[in-house]
Amino acid sequence: MPEEITVNELNSKDFIKKKVTEIGDAVGDGMAINALSGGVDSSTVTMLGHRALGNRLRTVFIENGLMRERESEQVSGFFRDLGVAVEVVDARNEFFEALKGITDPEEKREAIAQTFYREVFGRIVKESGAKYLLQGTILTDIDETLAGIKRQHNVFEQLGIDPQKVFGYQIIEPLVQLRKDGVRVIGKGMGLPPELFERIPFPGPALSARVIGAVTPERIALVRKATVIVERLLEETGAFQYMAILHEDRVTGIRDGQRDFGQQIEVRCWDSVDARVATPTRIPFEKLEELSREIISEVPGIVSVTYNIATKPPSTIEAV
Amino acid sequence: MPEEITVNELNSKDFIKKKVTEIGDAVGDGMAINALSGGVDSSTVTMLGHRALGNRLRTVFIENGLMRERESEQVSGFFRDLGVAVEVVDARNEFFEALKGITDPEEKREAIAQTFYREVFGRIVKESGAKYLLQGTILTDIDETLAGIKRQHNVFEQLGIDPQKVFGYQIIEPLVQLRKDGVRVIGKGMGLPPELFERIPFPGPALSARVIGAVTPERIALVRKATVIVERLLEETGAFQYMAILHEDRVTGIRDGQRDFGQQIEVRCWDSVDARVATPTRIPFEKLEELSREIISEVPGIVSVTYNIATKPPSTIEAV
């Protein structure tokens, strides 16, 4: 278990210097690779890696078709402005193919993880010749893996790489002593723009974690539209995380005076420090009603909107 | 279209006198029958009918297995105290049999209506020899039928009775000029106990309208448990209607530190005067969180609770 550095103990400058040195020492004159999701963790790791290695770090952004509106353009744009080249890999078809016919949440995560690690990123890593992987694992991931809440994080196994057979592969996890709040401090210290390091957390399985039941390009498009509205209206809350979830259950609605079955969007907005525990943000009802009105008028087929009032635990932050 | 009597125009004493006379004149020395659900409409009609006809009105309460906790005992108890005998008919097996394998909301309503009218109540009416049916139809029902929101209310057709063939059947609808608020005034005027006439509206398909997807005795038991909590905690809001809805969608939760898939209960609480339009009640977050905590700790398999923030329209008050 890595030793925790709390946000109060954290000296941003010293931490960055130490990690940059460690990465440089580990990789030597070799090459490293990392996958950037645009989240705070992987963005911060990208900056640490680039400061240590420059062009000897290859950073890929895998477009899985499950991202938020304009996400790949936006994220690669942020890094372009910082002088960091990000390679966008279009793997949309592979992901939707892998998700076809799957409704079970566990199988869904599995299909996305398999496609990400074994198929797409695994292929890229092997073809790149890089033997060093930078990974944005944080302490909460370790906790949740040990507790059985998150999947096992043995990255080599997930990449289909047997470190025994293929000597020399090494994983580097510079953020593993921090929690989310600490990572934000480091991200700021590395010069990430406020729009990026202040971004609310976004899960690995992306919008597919916010679609209950079948994941299709059409259903992802619906939850993406709702996500734009939720993120725009709830940004001012300053909450830890907020999201729209598309349900599969059908509920009755009225459209043009006629009975019409439609679907629900569930909104979640969490107050939390480190994602371990979370409570629903006490959003004023005026705002909740505005959210509901906009979602119903702008997202086709949605007749009803709910707000989650549970706490974590027993809920989780994401729905799937 | 019947002429509306608004609650402001309504003279309770005169209305009751007029309706009692009309029912007496219509039935003459014959026999009438009615189905009591325990809702305000059918309870008020039962009182009007009994005042007009005494023992020549036969009132049946059909136990369909979809009622709230202790509902049939409670309702028949209220009327026993008022000197009105209510016959409780146990038809639970017939209803669950009819609902087997049905998940579509429209088919569900259809199966319940068919079982209620054609099977159970139809059989009782025919066997009773009564030629007069008292029915608690109100003006909002007529509106919604005409608008295509509610099913067609041709009761004879639903009972499998062809009035052309079986000469003499007659339907009596004493409340058809009133809306819900007017019916409450009349109920009070007829001496119904506050606990009964102040009861929040409860739908025809009962708790099956509050189970999304398959209706089984087990799932009804879950939503019944949640309903007890919601009704107990939200009574003090004085809202027009409040309810618990069991979802079929599975969401992720954490139980004893382990990932656990479970289901959601959706809570709806409506501010409304007459059920035509409705807005979510602005319940304080302390209360919403208390609701969530109690439901999650007392209802097996529930890991998450939501509160509906849509308005009617485009939502409907009930979920199915």
PDB file of N, CA and C in Angstrom, chain B residues 161-206:
ATOM      1  N   ILE B 161     -70.599  -6.499 -21.119  1.00  0.00           N
ATOM      2  CA  ILE B 161     -72.064  -6.455 -21.136  1.00  0.00           C
ATOM      3  C   ILE B 161     -72.493  -5.606 -22.325  1.00  0.00           C
ATOM      4  N   ASP B 162     -73.334  -6.166 -23.169  1.00  0.00           N
ATOM      5  CA  ASP B 162     -73.856  -5.418 -24.304  1.00  0.00           C
ATOM      6  C   ASP B 162     -75.239  -4.885 -23.923  1.00  0.00           C
ATOM      7  N   PRO B 163     -75.319  -3.565 -23.653  1.00  0.00           N
ATOM      8  CA  PRO B 163     -76.578  -3.002 -23.142  1.00  0.00           C
ATOM      9  C   PRO B 163     -77.741  -3.206 -24.132  1.00  0.00           C
ATOM     10  N   GLN B 164     -77.423  -3.369 -25.385  1.00  0.00           N
ATOM     11  CA  GLN B 164     -78.455  -3.641 -26.388  1.00  0.00           C
ATOM     12  C   GLN B 164     -79.079  -5.012 -26.149  1.00  0.00           C
ATOM     13  N   LYS B 165     -78.207  -5.979 -25.895  1.00  0.00           N
ATOM     14  CA  LYS B 165     -78.670  -7.362 -25.702  1.00  0.00           C
ATOM     15  C   LYS B 165     -79.301  -7.539 -24.337  1.00  0.00           C
ATOM     16  N   VAL B 166     -78.634  -7.023 -23.321  1.00  0.00           N
ATOM     17  CA  VAL B 166     -79.076  -7.244 -21.947  1.00  0.00           C
ATOM     18  C   VAL B 166     -79.793  -5.979 -21.498  1.00  0.00           C
ATOM     19  N   PHE B 167     -81.008  -5.847 -21.905  1.00  0.00           N
ATOM     20  CA  PHE B 167     -81.770  -4.629 -21.664  1.00  0.00           C
ATOM     21  C   PHE B 167     -81.823  -4.267 -20.179  1.00  0.00           C
ATOM     22  N   GLY B 168     -81.641  -2.999 -19.901  1.00  0.00           N
ATOM     23  CA  GLY B 168     -81.890  -2.540 -18.541  1.00  0.00           C
ATOM     24  C   GLY B 168     -80.663  -2.147 -17.748  1.00  0.00           C
ATOM     25  N   TYR B 169     -79.447  -2.540 -18.162  1.00  0.00           N
ATOM     26  CA  TYR B 169     -78.251  -2.110 -17.425  1.00  0.00           C
ATOM     27  C   TYR B 169     -78.099  -0.603 -17.514  1.00  0.00           C
ATOM     28  N   GLN B 170     -77.812   0.026 -16.400  1.00  0.00           N
ATOM     29  CA  GLN B 170     -77.648   1.468 -16.414  1.00  0.00           C
ATOM     30  C   GLN B 170     -76.473   1.892 -15.535  1.00  0.00           C
ATOM     31  N   ILE B 171     -75.711   2.852 -16.046  1.00  0.00           N
ATOM     32  CA  ILE B 171     -74.566   3.336 -15.279  1.00  0.00           C
ATOM     33  C   ILE B 171     -74.928   4.685 -14.654  1.00  0.00           C
ATOM     34  N   ILE B 172     -74.595   4.869 -13.390  1.00  0.00           N
ATOM     35  CA  ILE B 172     -74.895   6.119 -12.688  1.00  0.00           C
ATOM     36  C   ILE B 172     -73.559   6.723 -12.231  1.00  0.00           C
ATOM     37  N   GLU B 173     -73.303   7.967 -12.664  1.00  0.00           N
ATOM     38  CA  GLU B 173     -72.018   8.623 -12.347  1.00  0.00           C
ATOM     39  C   GLU B 173     -72.283   9.953 -11.643  1.00  0.00           C
ATOM     40  N   PRO B 174     -72.532   9.919 -10.325  1.00  0.00           N
ATOM     41  CA  PRO B 174     -72.971  11.144  -9.636  1.00  0.00           C
ATOM     42  C   PRO B 174     -71.902  12.241  -9.551  1.00  0.00           C
ATOM     43  N   LEU B 175     -70.617  11.908  -9.747  1.00  0.00           N
ATOM     44  CA  LEU B 175     -69.536  12.890  -9.521  1.00  0.00           C
ATOM     45  C   LEU B 175     -68.981  13.482 -10.815  1.00  0.00           C
ATOM     46  N   VAL B 176     -69.673  13.200 -11.929  1.00  0.00           N
ATOM     47  CA  VAL B 176     -69.064  13.482 -13.223  1.00  0.00           C
ATOM     48  C   VAL B 176     -68.915  14.982 -13.539  1.00  0.00           C
ATOM     49  N   GLN B 177     -69.576  15.848 -12.746  1.00  0.00           N
ATOM     50  CA  GLN B 177     -69.404  17.302 -12.960  1.00  0.00           C
ATOM     51  C   GLN B 177     -68.292  17.888 -12.100  1.00  0.00           C
ATOM     52  N   LEU B 178     -67.713  17.061 -11.210  1.00  0.00           N
ATOM     53  CA  LEU B 178     -66.728  17.584 -10.259  1.00  0.00           C
ATOM     54  C   LEU B 178     -65.302  17.204 -10.641  1.00  0.00           C
ATOM     55  N   ARG B 179     -64.371  18.001 -10.081  1.00  0.00           N
ATOM     56  CA  ARG B 179     -62.972  17.599 -10.115  1.00  0.00           C
ATOM     57  C   ARG B 179     -62.579  17.122  -8.712  1.00  0.00           C
ATOM     58  N   LYS B 180     -61.321  16.690  -8.586  1.00  0.00           N
ATOM     59  CA  LYS B 180     -60.885  16.066  -7.335  1.00  0.00           C
ATOM     60  C   LYS B 180     -61.172  16.926  -6.108  1.00  0.00           C
ATOM     61  N   ASP B 181     -60.947  18.247  -6.215  1.00  0.00           N
ATOM     62  CA  ASP B 181     -61.158  19.110  -5.048  1.00  0.00           C
ATOM     63  C   ASP B 181     -62.626  19.171  -4.638  1.00  0.00           C
ATOM     64  N   GLY B 182     -63.508  19.145  -5.644  1.00  0.00           N
ATOM     65  CA  GLY B 182     -64.939  19.124  -5.347  1.00  0.00           C
ATOM     66  C   GLY B 182     -65.352  17.814  -4.680  1.00  0.00           C
ATOM     67  N   VAL B 183     -64.792  16.716  -5.161  1.00  0.00           N
ATOM     68  CA  VAL B 183     -65.134  15.411  -4.587  1.00  0.00           C
ATOM     69  C   VAL B 183     -64.738  15.349  -3.106  1.00  0.00           C
ATOM     70  N   ARG B 184     -63.596  15.969  -2.786  1.00  0.00           N
ATOM     71  CA  ARG B 184     -63.156  15.981  -1.392  1.00  0.00           C
ATOM     72  C   ARG B 184     -64.166  16.699  -0.496  1.00  0.00           C
ATOM     73  N   VAL B 185     -64.716  17.797  -1.000  1.00  0.00           N
ATOM     74  CA  VAL B 185     -65.713  18.558  -0.241  1.00  0.00           C
ATOM     75  C   VAL B 185     -66.954  17.696   0.002  1.00  0.00           C
ATOM     76  N   ILE B 186     -67.391  17.015  -1.031  1.00  0.00           N
ATOM     77  CA  ILE B 186     -68.584  16.163  -0.892  1.00  0.00           C
ATOM     78  C   ILE B 186     -68.300  14.993   0.057  1.00  0.00           C
ATOM     79  N   GLY B 187     -67.124  14.398  -0.078  1.00  0.00           N
ATOM     80  CA  GLY B 187     -66.745  13.303   0.824  1.00  0.00           C
ATOM     81  C   GLY B 187     -66.830  13.728   2.278  1.00  0.00           C
ATOM     82  N   LYS B 188     -66.297  14.906   2.549  1.00  0.00           N
ATOM     83  CA  LYS B 188     -66.360  15.470   3.894  1.00  0.00           C
ATOM     84  C   LYS B 188     -67.817  15.664   4.321  1.00  0.00           C
ATOM     85  N   GLY B 189     -68.607  16.209   3.411  1.00  0.00           N
ATOM     86  CA  GLY B 189     -70.030  16.441   3.690  1.00  0.00           C
ATOM     87  C   GLY B 189     -70.797  15.160   3.976  1.00  0.00           C
ATOM     88  N   MET B 190     -70.332  14.048   3.448  1.00  0.00           N
ATOM     89  CA  MET B 190     -71.007  12.758   3.660  1.00  0.00           C
ATOM     90  C   MET B 190     -70.523  12.069   4.926  1.00  0.00           C
ATOM     91  N   GLY B 191     -69.637  12.729   5.677  1.00  0.00           N
ATOM     92  CA  GLY B 191     -69.192  12.161   6.946  1.00  0.00           C
ATOM     93  C   GLY B 191     -68.053  11.165   6.827  1.00  0.00           C
ATOM     94  N   LEU B 192     -67.406  11.096   5.679  1.00  0.00           N
ATOM     95  CA  LEU B 192     -66.243  10.211   5.585  1.00  0.00           C
ATOM     96  C   LEU B 192     -65.186  10.685   6.575  1.00  0.00           C
ATOM     97  N   PRO B 193     -64.508   9.761   7.242  1.00  0.00           N
ATOM     98  CA  PRO B 193     -63.508  10.186   8.232  1.00  0.00           C
ATOM     99  C   PRO B 193     -62.349  10.885   7.533  1.00  0.00           C
ATOM    100  N   PRO B 194     -61.745  11.880   8.211  1.00  0.00           N
ATOM    101  CA  PRO B 194     -60.630  12.626   7.609  1.00  0.00           C
ATOM    102  C   PRO B 194     -59.556  11.696   7.042  1.00  0.00           C
ATOM    103  N   GLU B 195     -59.256  10.610   7.762  1.00  0.00           N
ATOM    104  CA  GLU B 195     -58.207   9.695   7.301  1.00  0.00           C
ATOM    105  C   GLU B 195     -58.543   9.157   5.913  1.00  0.00           C
ATOM    106  N   LEU B 196     -59.834   9.034   5.606  1.00  0.00           N
ATOM    107  CA  LEU B 196     -60.197   8.467   4.311  1.00  0.00           C
ATOM    108  C   LEU B 196     -60.334   9.523   3.230  1.00  0.00           C
ATOM    109  N   PHE B 197     -61.144  10.567   3.487  1.00  0.00           N
ATOM    110  CA  PHE B 197     -61.349  11.497   2.371  1.00  0.00           C
ATOM    111  C   PHE B 197     -60.130  12.365   2.135  1.00  0.00           C
ATOM    112  N   GLU B 198     -59.234  12.408   3.092  1.00  0.00           N
ATOM    113  CA  GLU B 198     -57.991  13.148   2.875  1.00  0.00           C
ATOM    114  C   GLU B 198     -56.880  12.284   2.290  1.00  0.00           C
ATOM    115  N   ARG B 199     -57.211  11.006   2.094  1.00  0.00           N
ATOM    116  CA  ARG B 199     -56.199  10.113   1.502  1.00  0.00           C
ATOM    117  C   ARG B 199     -55.722  10.672   0.167  1.00  0.00           C
ATOM    118  N   ILE B 200     -54.435  10.528  -0.104  1.00  0.00           N
ATOM    119  CA  ILE B 200     -53.929  10.979  -1.404  1.00  0.00           C
ATOM    120  C   ILE B 200     -54.468  10.045  -2.480  1.00  0.00           C
ATOM    121  N   PRO B 201     -54.628  10.573  -3.706  1.00  0.00           N
ATOM    122  CA  PRO B 201     -55.158   9.741  -4.791  1.00  0.00           C
ATOM    123  C   PRO B 201     -54.303   8.490  -4.997  1.00  0.00           C
ATOM    124  N   PHE B 202     -54.957   7.421  -5.371  1.00  0.00           N
ATOM    125  CA  PHE B 202     -54.267   6.150  -5.599  1.00  0.00           C
ATOM    126  C   PHE B 202     -54.801   5.569  -6.899  1.00  0.00           C
ATOM    127  N   PRO B 203     -53.930   5.143  -7.806  1.00  0.00           N
ATOM    128  CA  PRO B 203     -54.402   4.808  -9.149  1.00  0.00           C
ATOM    129  C   PRO B 203     -55.140   3.478  -9.226  1.00  0.00           C
ATOM    130  N   GLY B 204     -55.946   3.328 -10.256  1.00  0.00           N
ATOM    131  CA  GLY B 204     -56.696   2.098 -10.499  1.00  0.00           C
ATOM    132  C   GLY B 204     -55.805   0.865 -10.504  1.00  0.00           C
ATOM    133  N   PRO B 205     -54.712   0.898 -11.274  1.00  0.00           N
ATOM    134  CA  PRO B 205     -53.843  -0.296 -11.308  1.00  0.00           C
ATOM    135  C   PRO B 205     -52.997  -0.441 -10.042  1.00  0.00           C
ATOM    136  N   ALA B 206     -53.281   0.430  -9.054  1.00  0.00           N
ATOM    137  CA  ALA B 206     -52.660   0.340  -7.738  1.00  0.00           C
ATOM    138  C   ALA B 206     -51.140   0.277  -7.830  1.00  0.00           C
TER     139      ALA B 206
END
